mmCIF file of C-alpha atoms in Angstrom:
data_model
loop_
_atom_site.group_PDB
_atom_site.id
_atom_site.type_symbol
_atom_site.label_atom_id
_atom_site.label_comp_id
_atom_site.label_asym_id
_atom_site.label_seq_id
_atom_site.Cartn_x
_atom_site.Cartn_y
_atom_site.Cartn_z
ATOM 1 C CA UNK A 26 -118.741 -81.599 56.215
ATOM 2 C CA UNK A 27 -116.910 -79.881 58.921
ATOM 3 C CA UNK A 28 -114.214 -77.409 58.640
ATOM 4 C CA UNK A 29 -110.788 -79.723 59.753
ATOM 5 C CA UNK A 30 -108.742 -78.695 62.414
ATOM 6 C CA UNK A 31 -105.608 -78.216 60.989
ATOM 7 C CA UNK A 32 -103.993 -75.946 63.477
ATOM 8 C CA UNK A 33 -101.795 -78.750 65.261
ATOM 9 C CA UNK A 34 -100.249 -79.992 61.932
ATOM 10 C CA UNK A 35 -96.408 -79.213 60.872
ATOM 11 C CA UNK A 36 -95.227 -77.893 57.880
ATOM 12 C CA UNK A 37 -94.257 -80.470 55.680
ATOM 13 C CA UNK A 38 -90.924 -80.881 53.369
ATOM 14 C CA UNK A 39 -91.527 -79.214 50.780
ATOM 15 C CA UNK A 40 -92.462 -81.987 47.911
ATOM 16 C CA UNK A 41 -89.905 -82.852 44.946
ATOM 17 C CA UNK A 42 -91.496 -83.003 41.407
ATOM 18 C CA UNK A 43 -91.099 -86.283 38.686
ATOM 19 C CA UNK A 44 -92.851 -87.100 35.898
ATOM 20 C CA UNK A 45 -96.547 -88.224 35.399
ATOM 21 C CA UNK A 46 -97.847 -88.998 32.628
ATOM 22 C CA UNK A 47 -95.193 -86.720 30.595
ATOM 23 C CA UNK A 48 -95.832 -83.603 33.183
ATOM 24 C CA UNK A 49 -94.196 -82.414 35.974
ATOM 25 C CA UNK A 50 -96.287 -83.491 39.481
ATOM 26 C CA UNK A 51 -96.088 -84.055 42.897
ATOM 27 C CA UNK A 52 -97.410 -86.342 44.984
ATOM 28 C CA UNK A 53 -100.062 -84.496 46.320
ATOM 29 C CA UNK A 54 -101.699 -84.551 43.312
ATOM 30 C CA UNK A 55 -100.886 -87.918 41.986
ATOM 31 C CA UNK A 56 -101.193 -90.711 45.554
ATOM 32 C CA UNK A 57 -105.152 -90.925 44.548
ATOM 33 C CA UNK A 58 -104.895 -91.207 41.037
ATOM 34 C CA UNK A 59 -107.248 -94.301 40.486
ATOM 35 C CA UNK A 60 -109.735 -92.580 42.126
ATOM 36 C CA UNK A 61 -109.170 -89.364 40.395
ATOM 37 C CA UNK A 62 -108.656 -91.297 37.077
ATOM 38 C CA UNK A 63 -112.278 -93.188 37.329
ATOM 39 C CA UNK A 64 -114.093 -90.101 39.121
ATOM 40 C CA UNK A 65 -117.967 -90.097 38.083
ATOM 41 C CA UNK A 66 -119.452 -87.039 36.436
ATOM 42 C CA UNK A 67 -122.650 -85.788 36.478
ATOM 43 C CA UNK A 68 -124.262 -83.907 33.489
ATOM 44 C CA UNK A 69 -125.038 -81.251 35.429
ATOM 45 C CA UNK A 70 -121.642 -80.684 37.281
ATOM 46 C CA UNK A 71 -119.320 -77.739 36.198
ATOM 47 C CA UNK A 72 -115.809 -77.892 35.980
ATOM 48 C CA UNK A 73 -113.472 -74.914 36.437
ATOM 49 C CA UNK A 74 -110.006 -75.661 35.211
ATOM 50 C CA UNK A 75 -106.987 -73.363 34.589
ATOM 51 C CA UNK A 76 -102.955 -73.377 35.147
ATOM 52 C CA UNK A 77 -102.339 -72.731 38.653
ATOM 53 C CA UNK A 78 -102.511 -68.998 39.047
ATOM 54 C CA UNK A 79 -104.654 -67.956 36.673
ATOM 55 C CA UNK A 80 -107.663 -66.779 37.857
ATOM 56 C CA UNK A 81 -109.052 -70.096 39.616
ATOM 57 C CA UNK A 82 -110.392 -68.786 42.773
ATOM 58 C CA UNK A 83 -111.765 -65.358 40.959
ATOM 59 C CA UNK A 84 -113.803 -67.519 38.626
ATOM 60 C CA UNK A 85 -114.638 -70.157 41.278
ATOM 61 C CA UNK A 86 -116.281 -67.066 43.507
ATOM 62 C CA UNK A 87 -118.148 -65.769 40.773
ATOM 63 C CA UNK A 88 -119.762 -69.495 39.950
ATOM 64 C CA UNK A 89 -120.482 -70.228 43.098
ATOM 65 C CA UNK A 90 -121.946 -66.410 44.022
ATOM 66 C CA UNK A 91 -124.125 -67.038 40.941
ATOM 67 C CA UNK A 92 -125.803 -70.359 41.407
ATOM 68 C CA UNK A 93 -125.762 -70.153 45.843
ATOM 69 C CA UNK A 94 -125.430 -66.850 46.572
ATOM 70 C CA UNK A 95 -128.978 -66.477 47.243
ATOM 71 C CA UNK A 96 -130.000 -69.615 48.374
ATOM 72 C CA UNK A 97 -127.135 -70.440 50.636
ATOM 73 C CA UNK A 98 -125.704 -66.808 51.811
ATOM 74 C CA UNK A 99 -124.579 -67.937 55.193
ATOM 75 C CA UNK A 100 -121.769 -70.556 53.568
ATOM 76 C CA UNK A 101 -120.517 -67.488 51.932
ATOM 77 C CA UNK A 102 -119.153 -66.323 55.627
ATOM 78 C CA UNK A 103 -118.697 -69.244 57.375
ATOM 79 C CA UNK A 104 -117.174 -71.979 55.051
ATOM 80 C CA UNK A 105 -114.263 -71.350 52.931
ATOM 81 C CA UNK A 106 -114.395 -71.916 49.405
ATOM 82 C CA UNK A 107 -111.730 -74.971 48.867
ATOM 83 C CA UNK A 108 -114.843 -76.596 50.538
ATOM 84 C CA UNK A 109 -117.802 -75.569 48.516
ATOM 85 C CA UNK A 110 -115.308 -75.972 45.476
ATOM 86 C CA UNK A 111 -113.246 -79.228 45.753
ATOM 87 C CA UNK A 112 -109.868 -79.452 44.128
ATOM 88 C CA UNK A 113 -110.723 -82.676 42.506
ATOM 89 C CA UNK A 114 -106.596 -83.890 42.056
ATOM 90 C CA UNK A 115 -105.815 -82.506 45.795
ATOM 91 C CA UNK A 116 -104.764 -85.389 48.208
ATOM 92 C CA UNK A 117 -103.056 -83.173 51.358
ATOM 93 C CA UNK A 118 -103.025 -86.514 53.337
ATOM 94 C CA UNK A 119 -100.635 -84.512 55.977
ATOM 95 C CA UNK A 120 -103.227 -81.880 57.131
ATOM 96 C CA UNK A 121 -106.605 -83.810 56.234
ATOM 97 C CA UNK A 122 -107.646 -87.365 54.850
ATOM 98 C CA UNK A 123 -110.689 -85.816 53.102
ATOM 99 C CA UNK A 124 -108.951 -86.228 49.309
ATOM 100 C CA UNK A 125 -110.389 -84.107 46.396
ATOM 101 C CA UNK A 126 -112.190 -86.363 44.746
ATOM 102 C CA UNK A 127 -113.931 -87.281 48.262
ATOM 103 C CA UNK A 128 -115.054 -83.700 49.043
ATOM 104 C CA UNK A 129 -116.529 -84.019 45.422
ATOM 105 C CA UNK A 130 -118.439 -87.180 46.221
ATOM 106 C CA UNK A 131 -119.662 -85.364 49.349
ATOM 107 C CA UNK A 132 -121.514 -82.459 47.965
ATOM 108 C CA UNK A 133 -125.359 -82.090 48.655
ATOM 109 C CA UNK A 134 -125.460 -79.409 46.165
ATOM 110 C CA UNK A 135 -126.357 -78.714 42.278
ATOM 111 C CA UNK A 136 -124.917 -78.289 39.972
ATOM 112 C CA UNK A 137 -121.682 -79.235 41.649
ATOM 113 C CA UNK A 138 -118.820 -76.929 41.661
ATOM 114 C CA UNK A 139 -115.568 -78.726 41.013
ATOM 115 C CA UNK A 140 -112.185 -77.435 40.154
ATOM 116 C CA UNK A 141 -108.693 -78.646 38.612
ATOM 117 C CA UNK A 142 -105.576 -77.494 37.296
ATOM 118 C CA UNK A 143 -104.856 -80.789 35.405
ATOM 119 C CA UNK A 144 -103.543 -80.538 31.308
ATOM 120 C CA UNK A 145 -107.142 -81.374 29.263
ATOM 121 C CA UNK A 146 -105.563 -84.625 28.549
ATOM 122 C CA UNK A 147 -105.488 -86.229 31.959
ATOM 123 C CA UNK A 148 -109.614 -85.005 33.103
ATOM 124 C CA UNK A 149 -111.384 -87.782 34.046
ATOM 125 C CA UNK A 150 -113.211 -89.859 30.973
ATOM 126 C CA UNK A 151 -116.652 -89.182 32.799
ATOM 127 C CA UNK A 152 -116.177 -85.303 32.486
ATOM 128 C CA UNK A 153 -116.140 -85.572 28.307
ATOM 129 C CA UNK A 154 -118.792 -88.797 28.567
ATOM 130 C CA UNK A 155 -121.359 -86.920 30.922
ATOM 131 C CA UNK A 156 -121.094 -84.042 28.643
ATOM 132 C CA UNK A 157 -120.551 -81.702 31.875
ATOM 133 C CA UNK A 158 -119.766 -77.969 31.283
ATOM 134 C CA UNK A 159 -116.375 -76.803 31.720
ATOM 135 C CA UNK A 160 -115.277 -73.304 32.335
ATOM 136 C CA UNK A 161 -111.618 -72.446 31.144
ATOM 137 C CA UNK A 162 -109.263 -69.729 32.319
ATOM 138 C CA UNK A 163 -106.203 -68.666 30.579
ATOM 139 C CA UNK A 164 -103.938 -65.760 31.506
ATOM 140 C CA UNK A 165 -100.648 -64.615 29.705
ATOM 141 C CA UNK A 166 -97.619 -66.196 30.544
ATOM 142 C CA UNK A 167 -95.743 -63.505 32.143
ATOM 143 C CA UNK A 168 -98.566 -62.662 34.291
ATOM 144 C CA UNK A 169 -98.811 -65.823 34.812
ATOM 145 C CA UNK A 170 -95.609 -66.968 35.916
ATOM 146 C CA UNK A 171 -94.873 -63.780 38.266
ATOM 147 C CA UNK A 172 -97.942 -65.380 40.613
ATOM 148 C CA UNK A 173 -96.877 -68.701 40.116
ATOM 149 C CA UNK A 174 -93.384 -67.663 41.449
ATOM 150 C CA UNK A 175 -94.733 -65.886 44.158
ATOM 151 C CA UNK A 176 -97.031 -68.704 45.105
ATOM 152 C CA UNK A 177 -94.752 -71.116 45.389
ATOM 153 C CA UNK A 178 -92.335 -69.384 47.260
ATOM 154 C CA UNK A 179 -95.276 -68.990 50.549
ATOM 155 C CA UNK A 180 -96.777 -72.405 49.902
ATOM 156 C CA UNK A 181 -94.874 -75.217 51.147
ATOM 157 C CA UNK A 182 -96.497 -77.981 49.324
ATOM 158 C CA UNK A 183 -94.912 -76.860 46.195
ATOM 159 C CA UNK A 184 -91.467 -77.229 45.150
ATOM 160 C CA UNK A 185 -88.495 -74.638 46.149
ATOM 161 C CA UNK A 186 -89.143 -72.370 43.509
ATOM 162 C CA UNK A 187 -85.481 -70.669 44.222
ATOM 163 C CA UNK A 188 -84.673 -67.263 42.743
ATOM 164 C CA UNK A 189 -87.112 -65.767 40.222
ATOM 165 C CA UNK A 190 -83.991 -66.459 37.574
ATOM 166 C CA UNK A 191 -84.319 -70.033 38.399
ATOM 167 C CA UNK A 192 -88.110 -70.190 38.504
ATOM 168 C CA UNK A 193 -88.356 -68.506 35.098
ATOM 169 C CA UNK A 194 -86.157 -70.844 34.002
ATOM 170 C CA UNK A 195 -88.024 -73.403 34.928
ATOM 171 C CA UNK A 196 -91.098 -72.070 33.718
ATOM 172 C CA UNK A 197 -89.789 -71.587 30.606
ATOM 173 C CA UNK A 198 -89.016 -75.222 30.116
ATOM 174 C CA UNK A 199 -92.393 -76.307 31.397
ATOM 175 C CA UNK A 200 -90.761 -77.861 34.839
ATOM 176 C CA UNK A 201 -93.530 -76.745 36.842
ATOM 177 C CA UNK A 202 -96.639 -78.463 38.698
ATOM 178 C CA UNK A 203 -99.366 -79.154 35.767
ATOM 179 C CA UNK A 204 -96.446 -78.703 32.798
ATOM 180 C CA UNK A 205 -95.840 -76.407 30.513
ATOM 181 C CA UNK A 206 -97.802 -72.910 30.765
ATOM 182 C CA UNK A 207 -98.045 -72.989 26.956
ATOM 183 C CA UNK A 208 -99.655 -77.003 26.422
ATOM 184 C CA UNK A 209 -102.259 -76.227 28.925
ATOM 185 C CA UNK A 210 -102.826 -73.375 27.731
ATOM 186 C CA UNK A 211 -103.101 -74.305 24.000
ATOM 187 C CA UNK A 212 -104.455 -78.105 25.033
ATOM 188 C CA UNK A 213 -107.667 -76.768 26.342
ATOM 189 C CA UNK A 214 -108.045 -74.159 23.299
ATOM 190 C CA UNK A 215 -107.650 -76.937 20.806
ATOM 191 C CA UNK A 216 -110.370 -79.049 22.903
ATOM 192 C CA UNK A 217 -113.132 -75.950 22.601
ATOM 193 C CA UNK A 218 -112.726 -76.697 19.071
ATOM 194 C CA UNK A 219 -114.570 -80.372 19.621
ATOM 195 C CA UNK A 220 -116.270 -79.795 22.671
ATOM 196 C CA UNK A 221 -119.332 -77.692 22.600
ATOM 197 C CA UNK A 222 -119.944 -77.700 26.683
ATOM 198 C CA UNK A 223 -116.178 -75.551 27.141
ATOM 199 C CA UNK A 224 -116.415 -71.781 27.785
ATOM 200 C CA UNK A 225 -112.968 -70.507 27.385
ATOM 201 C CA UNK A 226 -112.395 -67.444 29.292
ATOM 202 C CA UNK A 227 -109.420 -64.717 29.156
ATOM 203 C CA UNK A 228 -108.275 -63.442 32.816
ATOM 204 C CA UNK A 229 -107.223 -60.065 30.735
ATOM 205 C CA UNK A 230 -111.033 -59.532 29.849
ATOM 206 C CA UNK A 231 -112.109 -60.235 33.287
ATOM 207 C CA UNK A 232 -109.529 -57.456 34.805
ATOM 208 C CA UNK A 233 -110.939 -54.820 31.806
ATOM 209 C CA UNK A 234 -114.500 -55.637 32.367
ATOM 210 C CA UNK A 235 -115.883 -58.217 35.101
ATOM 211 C CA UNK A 236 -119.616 -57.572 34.684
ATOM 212 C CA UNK A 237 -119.507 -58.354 30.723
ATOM 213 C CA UNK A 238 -117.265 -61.839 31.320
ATOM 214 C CA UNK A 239 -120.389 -61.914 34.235
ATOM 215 C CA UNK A 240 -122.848 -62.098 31.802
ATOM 216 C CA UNK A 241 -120.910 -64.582 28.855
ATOM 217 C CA UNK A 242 -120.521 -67.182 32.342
ATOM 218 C CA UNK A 243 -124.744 -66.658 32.759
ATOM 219 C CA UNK A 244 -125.116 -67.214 28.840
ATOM 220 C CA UNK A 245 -122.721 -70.234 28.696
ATOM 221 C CA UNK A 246 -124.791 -71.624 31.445
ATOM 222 C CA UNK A 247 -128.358 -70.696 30.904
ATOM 223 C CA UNK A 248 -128.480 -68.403 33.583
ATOM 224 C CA UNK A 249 -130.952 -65.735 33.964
ATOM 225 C CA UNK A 250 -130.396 -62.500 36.571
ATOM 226 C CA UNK A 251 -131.365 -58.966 36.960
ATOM 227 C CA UNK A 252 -129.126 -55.786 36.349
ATOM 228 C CA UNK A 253 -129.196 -55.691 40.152
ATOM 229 C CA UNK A 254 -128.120 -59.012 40.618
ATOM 230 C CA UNK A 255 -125.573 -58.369 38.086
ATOM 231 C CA UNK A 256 -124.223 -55.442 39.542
ATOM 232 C CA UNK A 257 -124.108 -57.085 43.279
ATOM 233 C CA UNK A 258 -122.009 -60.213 42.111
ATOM 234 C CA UNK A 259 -119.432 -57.605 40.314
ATOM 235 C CA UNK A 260 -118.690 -55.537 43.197
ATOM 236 C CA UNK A 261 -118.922 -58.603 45.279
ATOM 237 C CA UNK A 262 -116.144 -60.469 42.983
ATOM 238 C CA UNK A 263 -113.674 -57.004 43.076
ATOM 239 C CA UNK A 264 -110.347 -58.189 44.511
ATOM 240 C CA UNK A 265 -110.291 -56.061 47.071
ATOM 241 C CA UNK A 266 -113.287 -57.187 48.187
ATOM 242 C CA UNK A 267 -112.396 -60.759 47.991
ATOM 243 C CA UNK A 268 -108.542 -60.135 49.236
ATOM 244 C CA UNK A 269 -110.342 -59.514 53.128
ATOM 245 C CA UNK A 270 -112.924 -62.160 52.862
ATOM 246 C CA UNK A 271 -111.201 -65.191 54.983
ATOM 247 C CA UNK A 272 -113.618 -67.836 53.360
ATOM 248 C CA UNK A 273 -111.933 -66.704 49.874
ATOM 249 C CA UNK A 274 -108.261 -65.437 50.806
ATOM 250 C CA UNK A 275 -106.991 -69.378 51.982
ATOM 251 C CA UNK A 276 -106.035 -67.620 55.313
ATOM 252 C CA UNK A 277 -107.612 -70.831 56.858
ATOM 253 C CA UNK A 278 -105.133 -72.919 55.040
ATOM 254 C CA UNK A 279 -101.916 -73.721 57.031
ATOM 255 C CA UNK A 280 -99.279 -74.924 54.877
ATOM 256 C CA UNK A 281 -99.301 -71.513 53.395
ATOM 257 C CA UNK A 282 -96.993 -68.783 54.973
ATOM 258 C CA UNK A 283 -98.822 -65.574 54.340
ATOM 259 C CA UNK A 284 -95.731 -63.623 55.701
ATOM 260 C CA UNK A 285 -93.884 -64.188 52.777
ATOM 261 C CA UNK A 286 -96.814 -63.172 50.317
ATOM 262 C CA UNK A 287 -100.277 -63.421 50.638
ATOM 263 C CA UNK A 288 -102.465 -65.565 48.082
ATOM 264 C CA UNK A 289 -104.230 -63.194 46.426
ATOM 265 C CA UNK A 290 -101.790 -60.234 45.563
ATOM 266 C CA UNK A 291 -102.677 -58.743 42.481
ATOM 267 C CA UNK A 292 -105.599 -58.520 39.905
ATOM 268 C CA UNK A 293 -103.864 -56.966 36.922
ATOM 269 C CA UNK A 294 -102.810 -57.234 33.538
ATOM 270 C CA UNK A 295 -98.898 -56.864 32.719
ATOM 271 C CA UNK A 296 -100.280 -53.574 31.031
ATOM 272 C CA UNK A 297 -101.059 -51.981 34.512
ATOM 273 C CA UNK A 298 -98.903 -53.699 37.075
ATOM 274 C CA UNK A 299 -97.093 -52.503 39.274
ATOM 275 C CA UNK A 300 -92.622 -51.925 38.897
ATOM 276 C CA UNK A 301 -92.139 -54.929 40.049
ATOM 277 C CA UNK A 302 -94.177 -57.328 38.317
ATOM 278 C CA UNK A 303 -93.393 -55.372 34.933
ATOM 279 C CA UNK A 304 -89.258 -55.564 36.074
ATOM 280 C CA UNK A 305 -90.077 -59.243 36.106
ATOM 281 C CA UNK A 306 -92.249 -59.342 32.953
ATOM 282 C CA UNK A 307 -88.975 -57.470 31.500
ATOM 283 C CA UNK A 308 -86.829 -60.263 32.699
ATOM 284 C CA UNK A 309 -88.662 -62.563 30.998
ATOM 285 C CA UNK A 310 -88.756 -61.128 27.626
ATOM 286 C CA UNK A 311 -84.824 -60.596 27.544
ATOM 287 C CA UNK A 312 -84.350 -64.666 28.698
ATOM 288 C CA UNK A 313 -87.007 -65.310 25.403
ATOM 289 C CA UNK A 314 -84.510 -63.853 23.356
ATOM 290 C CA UNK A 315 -81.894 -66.266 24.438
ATOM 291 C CA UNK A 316 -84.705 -69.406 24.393
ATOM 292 C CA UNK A 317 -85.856 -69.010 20.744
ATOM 293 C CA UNK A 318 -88.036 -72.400 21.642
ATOM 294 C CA UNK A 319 -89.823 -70.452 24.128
ATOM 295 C CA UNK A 320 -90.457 -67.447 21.953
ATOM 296 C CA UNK A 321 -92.326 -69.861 19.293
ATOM 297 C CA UNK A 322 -94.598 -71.769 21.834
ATOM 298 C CA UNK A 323 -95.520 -68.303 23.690
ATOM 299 C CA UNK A 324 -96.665 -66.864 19.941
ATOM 300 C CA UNK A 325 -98.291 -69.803 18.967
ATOM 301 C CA UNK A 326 -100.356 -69.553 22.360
ATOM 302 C CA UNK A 327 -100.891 -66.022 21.601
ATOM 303 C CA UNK A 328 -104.721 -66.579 21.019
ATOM 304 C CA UNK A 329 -106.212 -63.361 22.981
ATOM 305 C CA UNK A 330 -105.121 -59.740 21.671
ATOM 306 C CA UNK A 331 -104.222 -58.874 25.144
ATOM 307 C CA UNK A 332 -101.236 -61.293 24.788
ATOM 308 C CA UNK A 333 -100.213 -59.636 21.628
ATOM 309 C CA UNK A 334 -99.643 -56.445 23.375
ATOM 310 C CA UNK A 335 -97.878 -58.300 26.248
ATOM 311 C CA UNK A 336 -95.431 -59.803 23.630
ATOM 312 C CA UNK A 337 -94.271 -56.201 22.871
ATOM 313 C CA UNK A 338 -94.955 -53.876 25.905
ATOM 314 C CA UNK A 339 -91.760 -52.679 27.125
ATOM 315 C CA UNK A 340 -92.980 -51.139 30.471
#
């Protein structure tokens, strides 16, 4: 499949949210439902799902480094990843017809790399059926919603996420794309309890030790590679690496404005961000206060010791 030319396309309004199926949504994700809701599985297919913003693409790299980085290098450099890795809800009918589910179909290779940000309750029947593996990332909520606010604001298929006062408000009462931070978050968790085939991963542990969360994806999977091979993907996967790699960044993506922010800004932890992000993070724990609702859900979803520390750092 050939990269589209998506140069002559306009920016489109930017997309109002309503509910779906007791979520918030667009209608970029929801205009090829059907074909979404009956997508066919294969048992060998793995599925990388996670809240927008939380470590997709990283995780995404890393998969697809491991299984066609040495038998495919050259697609590394000259075709970007939202094409080896479809975003199986995605219908941009705007800037290409190729929907999600389509560029799914397409793919010549195996396993198949697919990816989604939908609540465990609306994946495809076939996914659970076929017994595929899924690979889960969670990240803390204040991490999390700092690069969800900053996303939205530079890509104009999402909804105006206004102020950050407005978007943590928002975010607080689960009015974003994909719903509430904590029922995905807590949705998928309850699901590894049942489902044997889910690796649930932590983006904390990945910023405090790539190479070991490395090695837990190659066990989950059966994978077998050498301390060499190891070490390559790792550096290879660094975010500084992959922040100047166009085929990774989404430069090549044109409904995003990368001078308001680029995509990939930041790979850390509330415990060693930057002013800004922990000024935010600070924000958020003073509007808690106020939302006792929100203070409940966040330490009921509080499954990872990072987040425990997160819940109490004060800088």
């Amino acid at each position: 499949m050939e990269i589209p030319d998506m140069s002559s396309k306009k920016l489109p309004c930017r997309p109002e949210m309503f509910d779906f199926e007791g979520i918030s949504m667009t209608h970029f994700f929801t205009e090829n439902w059907e074909k979404v809701r009956n997508f066919q599985s294969r048992p060998d297919d793995i599925l990388i799902a996670t809240y927008p913003k939380a470590g997709t693409t990283w995780v995404s790299y890393i998969l697809d480094l491991l299984y066609f980085g040495n038998e495919d290098p050259e697609c590394q450099t000259s075709k970007p990843i939202y094409m080896r890795i479809p975003f199986l809800e995605s219908c941009f009918q705007e800037f290409s017809t190729v929907a999600g589910t389509e560029m799914a179909d397409s793919l010549t290779t195996t396993p198949r790399l697919i990816k989604t940000h939908l609540p465990v309750q609306l994946v495809p029947k076939s996914f659970w059926d076929q017994n595929s593996r899924i690979v889960y990332v969670a990240r803390n909520a204040k991490d999390n919603a700092v690069s969800y606010f900053h996303f939205d604001r530079m890509n104009m298929v999402q909804p105006e996420p206004g102020d950050w006062n407005h978007f943590l408000e928002k975010f607080m009462k689960g009015k974003n794309v994909f719903g509430p931070w904590y029922d995905h978050v807590s949705g998928w968790w309850e699901k590894k309890q049942t489902y044997s085939n889910l690796l649930y991963l932590f983006y904390e542990d990945l910023v405090e030790d790539t190479g070991r969360e490395v090695e837990r994806l190659c066990s989950f999977l059966g994978l077998s590679i050498s301390i060499e091979e190891r070490e390559k993907i790792t550096k290879g996967v660094q975010f500084d690496t992959m922040k100047q790699n166009k085929m990774i960044n989404h430069v090549t993506i044109p409904f995003m404005d990368f001078k308001i922010s680029p995509f990939m800004r930041k790979a850390q932890s509330f415990r060693v961000g930057g002013v800004s992000t922990r000024n935010m993070a600070e924000s958020m724990n003073a509007a808690s206060v106020v939302d006792g609702k929100f203070v409940l859900k966040y330490f009921s979803c509080c499954i990872n010791l990072h987040w425990l520390r997160s819940c109490y750092a004060a800088s």
